C-alpha positions as YAML, in Angstrom:
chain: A
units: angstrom
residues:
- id: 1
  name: UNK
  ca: [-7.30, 11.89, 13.04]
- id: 2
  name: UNK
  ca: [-10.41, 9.96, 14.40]
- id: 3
  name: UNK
  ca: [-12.08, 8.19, 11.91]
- id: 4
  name: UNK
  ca: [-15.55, 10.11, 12.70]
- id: 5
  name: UNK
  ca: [-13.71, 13.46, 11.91]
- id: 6
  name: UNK
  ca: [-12.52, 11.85, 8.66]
- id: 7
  name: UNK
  ca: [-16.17, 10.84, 7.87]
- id: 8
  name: UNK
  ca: [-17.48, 14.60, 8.65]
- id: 9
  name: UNK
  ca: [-14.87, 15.77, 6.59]
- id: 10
  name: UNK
  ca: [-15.84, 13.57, 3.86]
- id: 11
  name: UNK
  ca: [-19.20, 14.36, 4.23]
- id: 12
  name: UNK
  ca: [-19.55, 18.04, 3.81]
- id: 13
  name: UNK
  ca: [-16.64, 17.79, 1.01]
- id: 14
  name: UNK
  ca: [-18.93, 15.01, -1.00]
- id: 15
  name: UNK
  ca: [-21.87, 17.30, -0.45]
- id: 16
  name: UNK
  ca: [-20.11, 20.61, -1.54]
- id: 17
  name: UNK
  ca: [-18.93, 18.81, -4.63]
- id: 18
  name: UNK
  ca: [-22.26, 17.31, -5.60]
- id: 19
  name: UNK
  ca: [-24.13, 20.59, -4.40]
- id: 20
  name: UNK
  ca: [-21.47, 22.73, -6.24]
- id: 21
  name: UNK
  ca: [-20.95, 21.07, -9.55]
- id: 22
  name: UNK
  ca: [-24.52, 19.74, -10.08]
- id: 23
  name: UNK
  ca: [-26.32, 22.81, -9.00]
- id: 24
  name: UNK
  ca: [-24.31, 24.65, -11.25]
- id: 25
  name: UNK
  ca: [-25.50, 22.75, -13.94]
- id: 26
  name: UNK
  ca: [-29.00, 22.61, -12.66]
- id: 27
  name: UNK
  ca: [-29.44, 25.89, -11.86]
- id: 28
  name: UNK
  ca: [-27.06, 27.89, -13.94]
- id: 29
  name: UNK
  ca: [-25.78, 25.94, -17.07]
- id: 30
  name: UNK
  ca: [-28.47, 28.18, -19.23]
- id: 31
  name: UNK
  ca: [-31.25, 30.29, -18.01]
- id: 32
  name: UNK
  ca: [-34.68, 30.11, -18.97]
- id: 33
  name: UNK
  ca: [-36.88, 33.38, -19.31]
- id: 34
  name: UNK
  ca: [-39.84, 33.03, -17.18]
- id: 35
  name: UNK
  ca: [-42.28, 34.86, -19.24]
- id: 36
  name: UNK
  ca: [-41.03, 33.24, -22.70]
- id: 37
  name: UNK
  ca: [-40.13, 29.77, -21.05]
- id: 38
  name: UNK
  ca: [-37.25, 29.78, -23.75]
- id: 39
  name: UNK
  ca: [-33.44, 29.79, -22.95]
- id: 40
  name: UNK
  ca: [-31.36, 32.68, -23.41]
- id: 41
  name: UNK
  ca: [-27.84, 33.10, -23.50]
- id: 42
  name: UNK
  ca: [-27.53, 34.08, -20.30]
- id: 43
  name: UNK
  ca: [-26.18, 30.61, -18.83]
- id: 44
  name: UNK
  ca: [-22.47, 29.33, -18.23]
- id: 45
  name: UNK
  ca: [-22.76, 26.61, -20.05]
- id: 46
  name: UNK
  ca: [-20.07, 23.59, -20.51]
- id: 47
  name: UNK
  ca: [-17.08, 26.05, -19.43]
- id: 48
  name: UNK
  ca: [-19.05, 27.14, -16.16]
- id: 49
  name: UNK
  ca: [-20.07, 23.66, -15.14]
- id: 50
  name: UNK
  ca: [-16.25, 22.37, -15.62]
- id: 51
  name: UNK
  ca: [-15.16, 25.53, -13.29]
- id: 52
  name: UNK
  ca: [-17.85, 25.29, -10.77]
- id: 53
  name: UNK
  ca: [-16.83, 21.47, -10.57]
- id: 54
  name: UNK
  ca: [-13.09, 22.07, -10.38]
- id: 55
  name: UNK
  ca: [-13.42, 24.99, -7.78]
- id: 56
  name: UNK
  ca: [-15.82, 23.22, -5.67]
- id: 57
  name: UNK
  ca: [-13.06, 20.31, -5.47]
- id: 58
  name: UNK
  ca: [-10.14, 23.39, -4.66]
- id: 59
  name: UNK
  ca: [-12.34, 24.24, -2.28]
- id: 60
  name: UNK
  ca: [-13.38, 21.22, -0.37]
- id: 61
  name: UNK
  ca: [-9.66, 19.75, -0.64]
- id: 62
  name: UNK
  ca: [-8.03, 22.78, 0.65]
- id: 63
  name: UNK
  ca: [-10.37, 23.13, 3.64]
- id: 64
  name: UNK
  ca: [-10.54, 19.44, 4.37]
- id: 65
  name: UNK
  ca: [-7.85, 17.35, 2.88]
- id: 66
  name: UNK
  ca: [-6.30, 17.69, 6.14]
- id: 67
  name: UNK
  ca: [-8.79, 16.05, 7.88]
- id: 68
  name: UNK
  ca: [-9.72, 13.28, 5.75]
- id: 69
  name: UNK
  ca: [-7.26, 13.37, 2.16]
- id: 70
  name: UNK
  ca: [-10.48, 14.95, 0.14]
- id: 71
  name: UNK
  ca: [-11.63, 11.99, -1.28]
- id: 72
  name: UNK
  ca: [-15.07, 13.05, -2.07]
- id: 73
  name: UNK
  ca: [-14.96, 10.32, -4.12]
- id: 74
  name: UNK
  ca: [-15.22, 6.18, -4.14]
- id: 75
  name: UNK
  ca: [-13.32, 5.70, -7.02]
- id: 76
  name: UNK
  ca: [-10.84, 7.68, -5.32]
- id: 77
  name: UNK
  ca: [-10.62, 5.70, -1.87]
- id: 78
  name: UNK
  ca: [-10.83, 2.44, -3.56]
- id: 79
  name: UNK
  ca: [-8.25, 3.37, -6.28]
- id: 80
  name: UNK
  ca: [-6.08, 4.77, -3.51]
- id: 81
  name: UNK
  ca: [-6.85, 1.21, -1.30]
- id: 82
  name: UNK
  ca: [-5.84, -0.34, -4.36]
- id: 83
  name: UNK
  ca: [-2.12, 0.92, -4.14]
- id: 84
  name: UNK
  ca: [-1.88, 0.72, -0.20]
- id: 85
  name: UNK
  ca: [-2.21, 4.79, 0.24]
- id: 86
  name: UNK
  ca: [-5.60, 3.65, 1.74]
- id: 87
  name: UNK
  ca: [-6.42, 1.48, 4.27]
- id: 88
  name: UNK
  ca: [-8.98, -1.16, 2.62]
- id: 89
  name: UNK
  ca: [-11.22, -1.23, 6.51]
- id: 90
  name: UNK
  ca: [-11.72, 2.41, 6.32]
- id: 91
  name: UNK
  ca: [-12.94, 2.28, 2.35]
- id: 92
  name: UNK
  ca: [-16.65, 0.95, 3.31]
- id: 93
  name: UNK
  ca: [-17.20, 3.55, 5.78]
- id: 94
  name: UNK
  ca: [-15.68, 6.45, 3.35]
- id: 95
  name: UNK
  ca: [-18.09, 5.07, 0.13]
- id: 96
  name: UNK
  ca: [-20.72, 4.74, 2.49]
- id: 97
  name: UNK
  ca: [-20.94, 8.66, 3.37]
- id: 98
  name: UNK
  ca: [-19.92, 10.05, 0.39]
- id: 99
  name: UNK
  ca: [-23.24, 8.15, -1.22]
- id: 100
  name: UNK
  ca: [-25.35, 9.72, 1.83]
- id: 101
  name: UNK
  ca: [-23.41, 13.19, 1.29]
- id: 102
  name: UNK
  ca: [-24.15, 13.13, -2.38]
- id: 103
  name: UNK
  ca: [-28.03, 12.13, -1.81]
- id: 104
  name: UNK
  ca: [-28.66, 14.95, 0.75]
- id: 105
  name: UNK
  ca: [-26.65, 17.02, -1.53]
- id: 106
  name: UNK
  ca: [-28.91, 16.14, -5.32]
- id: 107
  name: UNK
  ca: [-32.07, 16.65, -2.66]
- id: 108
  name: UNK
  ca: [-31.67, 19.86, -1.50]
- id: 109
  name: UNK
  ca: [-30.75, 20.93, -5.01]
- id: 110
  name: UNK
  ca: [-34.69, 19.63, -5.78]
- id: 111
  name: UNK
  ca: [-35.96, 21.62, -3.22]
- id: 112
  name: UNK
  ca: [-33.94, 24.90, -4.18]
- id: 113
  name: UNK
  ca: [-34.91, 24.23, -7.95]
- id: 114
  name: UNK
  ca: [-38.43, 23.49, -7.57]
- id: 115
  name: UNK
  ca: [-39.02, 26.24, -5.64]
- id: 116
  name: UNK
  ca: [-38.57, 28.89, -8.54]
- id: 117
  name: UNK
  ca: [-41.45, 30.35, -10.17]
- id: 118
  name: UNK
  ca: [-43.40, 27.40, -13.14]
- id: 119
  name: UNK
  ca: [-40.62, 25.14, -12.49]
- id: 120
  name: UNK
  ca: [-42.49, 21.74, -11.78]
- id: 121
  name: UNK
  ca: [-41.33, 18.60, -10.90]
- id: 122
  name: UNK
  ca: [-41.91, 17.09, -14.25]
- id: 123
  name: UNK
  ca: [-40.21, 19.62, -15.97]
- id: 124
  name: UNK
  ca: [-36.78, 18.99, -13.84]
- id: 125
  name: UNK
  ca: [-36.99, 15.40, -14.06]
- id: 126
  name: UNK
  ca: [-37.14, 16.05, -17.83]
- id: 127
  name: UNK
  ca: [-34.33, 18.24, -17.85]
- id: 128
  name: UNK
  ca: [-32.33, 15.25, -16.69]
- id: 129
  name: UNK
  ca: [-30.82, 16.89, -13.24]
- id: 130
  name: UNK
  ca: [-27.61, 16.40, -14.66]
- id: 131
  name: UNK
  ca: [-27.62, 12.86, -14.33]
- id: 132
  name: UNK
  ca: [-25.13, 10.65, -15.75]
- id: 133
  name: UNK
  ca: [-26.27, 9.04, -19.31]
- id: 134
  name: UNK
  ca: [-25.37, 7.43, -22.48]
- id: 135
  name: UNK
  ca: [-27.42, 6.38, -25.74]
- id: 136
  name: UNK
  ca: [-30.15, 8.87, -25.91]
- id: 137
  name: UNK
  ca: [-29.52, 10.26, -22.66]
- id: 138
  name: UNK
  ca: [-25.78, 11.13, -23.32]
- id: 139
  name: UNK
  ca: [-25.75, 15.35, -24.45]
- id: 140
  name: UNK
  ca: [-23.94, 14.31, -27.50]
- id: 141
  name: UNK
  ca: [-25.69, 11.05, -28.34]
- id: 142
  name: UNK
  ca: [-22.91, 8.84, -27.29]
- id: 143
  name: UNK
  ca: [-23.40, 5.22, -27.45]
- id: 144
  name: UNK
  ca: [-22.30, 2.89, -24.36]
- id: 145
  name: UNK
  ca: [-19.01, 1.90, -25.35]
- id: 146
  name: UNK
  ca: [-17.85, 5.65, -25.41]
- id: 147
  name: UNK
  ca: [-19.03, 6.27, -22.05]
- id: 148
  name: UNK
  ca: [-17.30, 3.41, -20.68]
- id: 149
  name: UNK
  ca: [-14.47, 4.16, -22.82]
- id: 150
  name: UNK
  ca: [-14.07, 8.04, -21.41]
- id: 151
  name: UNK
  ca: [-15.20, 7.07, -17.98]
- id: 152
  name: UNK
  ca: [-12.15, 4.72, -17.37]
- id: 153
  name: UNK
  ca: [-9.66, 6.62, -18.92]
- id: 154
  name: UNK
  ca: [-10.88, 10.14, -17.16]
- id: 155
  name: UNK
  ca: [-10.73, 8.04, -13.73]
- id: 156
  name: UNK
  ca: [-7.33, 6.88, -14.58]
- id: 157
  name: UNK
  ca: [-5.66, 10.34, -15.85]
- id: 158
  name: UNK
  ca: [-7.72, 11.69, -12.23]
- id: 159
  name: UNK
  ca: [-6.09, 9.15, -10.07]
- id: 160
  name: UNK
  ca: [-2.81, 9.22, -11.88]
- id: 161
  name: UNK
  ca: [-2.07, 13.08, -11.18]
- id: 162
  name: UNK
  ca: [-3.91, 12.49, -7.45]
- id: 163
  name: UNK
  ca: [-1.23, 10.14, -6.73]
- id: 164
  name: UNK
  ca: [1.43, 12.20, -8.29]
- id: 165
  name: UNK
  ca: [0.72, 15.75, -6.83]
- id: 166
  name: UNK
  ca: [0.46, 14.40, -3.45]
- id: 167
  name: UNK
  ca: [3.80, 12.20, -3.93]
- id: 168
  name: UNK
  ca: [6.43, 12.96, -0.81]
- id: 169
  name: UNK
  ca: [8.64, 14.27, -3.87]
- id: 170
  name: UNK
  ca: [5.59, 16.50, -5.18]
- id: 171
  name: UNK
  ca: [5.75, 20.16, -4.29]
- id: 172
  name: UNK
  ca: [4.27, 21.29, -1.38]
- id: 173
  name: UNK
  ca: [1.20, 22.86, -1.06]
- id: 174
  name: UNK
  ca: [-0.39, 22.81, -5.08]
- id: 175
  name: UNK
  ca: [-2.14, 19.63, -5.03]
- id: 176
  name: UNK
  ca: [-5.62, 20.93, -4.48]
- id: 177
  name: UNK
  ca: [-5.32, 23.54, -6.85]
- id: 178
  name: UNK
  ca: [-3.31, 21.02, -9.50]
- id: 179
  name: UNK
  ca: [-6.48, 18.26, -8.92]
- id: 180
  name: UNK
  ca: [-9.00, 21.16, -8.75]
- id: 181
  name: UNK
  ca: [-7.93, 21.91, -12.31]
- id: 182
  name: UNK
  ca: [-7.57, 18.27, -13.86]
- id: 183
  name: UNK
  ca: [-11.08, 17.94, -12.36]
- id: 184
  name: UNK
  ca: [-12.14, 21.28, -15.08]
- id: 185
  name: UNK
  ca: [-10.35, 19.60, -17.78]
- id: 186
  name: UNK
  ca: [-11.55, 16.17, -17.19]
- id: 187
  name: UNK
  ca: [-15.35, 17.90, -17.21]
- id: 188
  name: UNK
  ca: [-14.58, 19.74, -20.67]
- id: 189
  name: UNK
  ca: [-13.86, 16.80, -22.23]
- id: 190
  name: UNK
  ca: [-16.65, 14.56, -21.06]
- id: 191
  name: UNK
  ca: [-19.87, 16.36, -20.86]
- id: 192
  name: UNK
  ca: [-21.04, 15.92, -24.09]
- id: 193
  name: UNK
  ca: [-19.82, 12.55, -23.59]
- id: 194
  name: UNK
  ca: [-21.64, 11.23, -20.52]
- id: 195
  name: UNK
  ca: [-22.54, 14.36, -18.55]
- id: 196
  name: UNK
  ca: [-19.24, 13.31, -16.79]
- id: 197
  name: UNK
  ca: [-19.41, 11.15, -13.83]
- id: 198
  name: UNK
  ca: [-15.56, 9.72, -12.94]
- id: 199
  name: UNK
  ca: [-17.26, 9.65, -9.20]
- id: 200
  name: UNK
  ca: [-19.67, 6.90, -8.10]
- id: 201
  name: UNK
  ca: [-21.37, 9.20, -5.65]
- id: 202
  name: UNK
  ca: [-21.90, 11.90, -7.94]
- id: 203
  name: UNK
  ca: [-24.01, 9.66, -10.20]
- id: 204
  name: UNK
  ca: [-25.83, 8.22, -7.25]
- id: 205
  name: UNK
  ca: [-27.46, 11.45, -5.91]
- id: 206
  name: UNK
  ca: [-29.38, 13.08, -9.11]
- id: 207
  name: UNK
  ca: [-29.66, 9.55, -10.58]
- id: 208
  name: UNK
  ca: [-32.05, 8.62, -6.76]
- id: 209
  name: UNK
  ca: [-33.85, 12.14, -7.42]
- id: 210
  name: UNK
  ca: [-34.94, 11.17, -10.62]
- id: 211
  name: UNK
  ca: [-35.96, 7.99, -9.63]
- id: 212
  name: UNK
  ca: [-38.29, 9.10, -6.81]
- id: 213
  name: UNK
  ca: [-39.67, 11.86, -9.33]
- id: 214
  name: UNK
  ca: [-40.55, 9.06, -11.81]
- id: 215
  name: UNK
  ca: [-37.56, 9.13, -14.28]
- id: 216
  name: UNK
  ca: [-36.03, 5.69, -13.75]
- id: 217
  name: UNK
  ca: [-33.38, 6.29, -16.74]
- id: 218
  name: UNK
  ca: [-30.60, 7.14, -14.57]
- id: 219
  name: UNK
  ca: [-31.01, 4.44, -12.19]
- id: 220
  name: UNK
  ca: [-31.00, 2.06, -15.07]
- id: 221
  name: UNK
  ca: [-28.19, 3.10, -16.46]
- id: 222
  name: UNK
  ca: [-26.19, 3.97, -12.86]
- id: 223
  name: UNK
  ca: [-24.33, 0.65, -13.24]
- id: 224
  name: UNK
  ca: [-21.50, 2.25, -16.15]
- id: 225
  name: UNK
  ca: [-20.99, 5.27, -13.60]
- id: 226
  name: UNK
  ca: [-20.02, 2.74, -10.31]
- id: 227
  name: UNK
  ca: [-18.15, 0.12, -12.82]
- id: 228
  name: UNK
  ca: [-16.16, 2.82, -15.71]
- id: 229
  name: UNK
  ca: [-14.94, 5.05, -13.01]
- id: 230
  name: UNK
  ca: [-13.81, 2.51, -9.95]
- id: 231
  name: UNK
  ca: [-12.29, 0.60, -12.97]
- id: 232
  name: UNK
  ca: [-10.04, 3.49, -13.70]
- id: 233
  name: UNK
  ca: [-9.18, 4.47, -10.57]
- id: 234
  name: UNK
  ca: [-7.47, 1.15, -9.93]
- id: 235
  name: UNK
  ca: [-5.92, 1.36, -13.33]
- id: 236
  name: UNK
  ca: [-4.15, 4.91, -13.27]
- id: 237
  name: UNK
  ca: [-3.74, 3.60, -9.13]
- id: 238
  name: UNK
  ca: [-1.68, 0.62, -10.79]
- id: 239
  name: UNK
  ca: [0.13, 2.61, -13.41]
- id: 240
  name: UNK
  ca: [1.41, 5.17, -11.16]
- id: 241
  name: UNK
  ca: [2.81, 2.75, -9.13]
- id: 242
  name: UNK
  ca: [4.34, 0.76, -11.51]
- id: 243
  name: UNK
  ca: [5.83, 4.05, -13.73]
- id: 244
  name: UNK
  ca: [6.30, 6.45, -10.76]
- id: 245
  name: UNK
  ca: [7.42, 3.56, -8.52]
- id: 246
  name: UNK
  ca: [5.27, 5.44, -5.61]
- id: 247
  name: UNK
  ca: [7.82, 7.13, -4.16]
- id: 248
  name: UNK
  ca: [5.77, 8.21, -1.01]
- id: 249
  name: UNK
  ca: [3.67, 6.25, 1.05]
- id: 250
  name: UNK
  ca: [0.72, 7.51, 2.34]
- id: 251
  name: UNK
  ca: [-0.28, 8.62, 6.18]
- id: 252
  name: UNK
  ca: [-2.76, 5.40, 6.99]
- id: 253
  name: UNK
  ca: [-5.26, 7.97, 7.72]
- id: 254
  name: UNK
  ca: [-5.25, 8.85, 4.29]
- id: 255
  name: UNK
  ca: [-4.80, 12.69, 5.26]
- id: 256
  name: UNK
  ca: [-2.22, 13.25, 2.45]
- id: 257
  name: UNK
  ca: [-4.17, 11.63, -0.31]
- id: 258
  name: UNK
  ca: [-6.21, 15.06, -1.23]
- id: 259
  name: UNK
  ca: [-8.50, 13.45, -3.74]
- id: 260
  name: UNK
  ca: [-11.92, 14.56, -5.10]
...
């Protein structure tokens, strides 16, 4: 496949993913009464947001893994570089549009959001836009070193069963689903935690649309969410093919690496 179709695919998968998950939390995770101003319990919460992140990766890898693997992801094509599924030239050009994809994707989730009736601009940006965040801007409170901590290790497990669901001696035909539902669990763990990033792009895109709407926090603290998560997708990248001994070799297009 032609690298530009590989970058289209990559695009519109990045932006479904940001657009999905992030809207879902945005727009969904709890709903606030317009008369009152208060929330109710009307939202999805935690479990919805993990769901609407996993399906949204189901999704996107199903329709377009065949075109470009369904990275989505930067850890995921530099982890996958990392143990020669990837080719490192095409790596740039993947991170590069999954960024833009993610960007377009956090600001048409501002315009949709701050279109609905009293919501203001200060009031999202203080809402947080579900940005990334640790120390006071983690949902639990959680200090640096736990973010780092569950950001590498969440990256790893993610690239561990990427590289083992899409393994010639995998079965056929369940690795979107199988990653779709690592991505829930991965989410269920780590919200409270970080807001849970384990993809540079992700973090890039709300993190930019605070930024411009005068919250600077998340670009401050954007660094953990590039390091923690590329980090750990060259980690569980090295462990699986040290333990699993890669058994299967990846097309050079990188149309069997179905990541997210």
């Amino acid at each position: 496949m032609k690298l530009g179709s590989r970058l289209g695919a990559e695009f519109i998968g990045t932006f479904l993913l940001v657009f999905g998950g992030t809207g879902a939390a945005v727009l969904a995770a709890q709903f606030i009464d317009p008369v009152s101003s208060e929330a109710t319990g009307l939202g999805i919460g935690f479990l919805g947001v993990s769901l609407a992140f996993g399906l949204t990766v189901v999704a996107g890898a199903y329709a377009l893994g065949p075109i470009s693997g369904g990275h989505f992801n930067p850890a995921i094509s530099i982890g996958l570089a990392a143990s020669k599924r990837f080719p490192w030239k095409d790596v740039a050009p993947y991170v590069v549009v999954q960024v833009l994809a993610a960007i377009t994707a956090s600001a048409t989730l501002w315009v949709i959001a701050i279109n609905k009736k009293g919501s203001t601009a200060d009031a999202l940006a203080a809402g947080g836009f579900a940005a990334n965040g640790f120390g006071d801007h983690s949902p639990g409170q959680y200090a640096l070193l736990a973010g780092f901590l569950i950001e590498v290790i969440l990256t790893a497990v993610f690239l561990l069963v990427i590289m083992g669901v899409t393994d010639k001696l995998a079965a056929p035909g369940f690795a979107a689903l199988s990653i779709g539902l690592t991505l829930t669990l991965i989410h269920l763990i780590s919200i409270p935690v970080t807001n849970t990033s384990v993809n540079p792009a992700r973090s890039t895109g709300p993190a930019l649309a605070l930024a411009v709407n005068g919250e600077g926090w998340a670009l401050g603290q954007l660094w953990l969410f590039w390091v923690a998560p590329i980090l750990g997708g060259c980690l569980g990248a090295l462990i699986y093919t040290v333990v699993g001994k890669d058994s299967g070799e990846a097309d050079p297009s990188g149309e069997d690496a179905m990541g997210a």
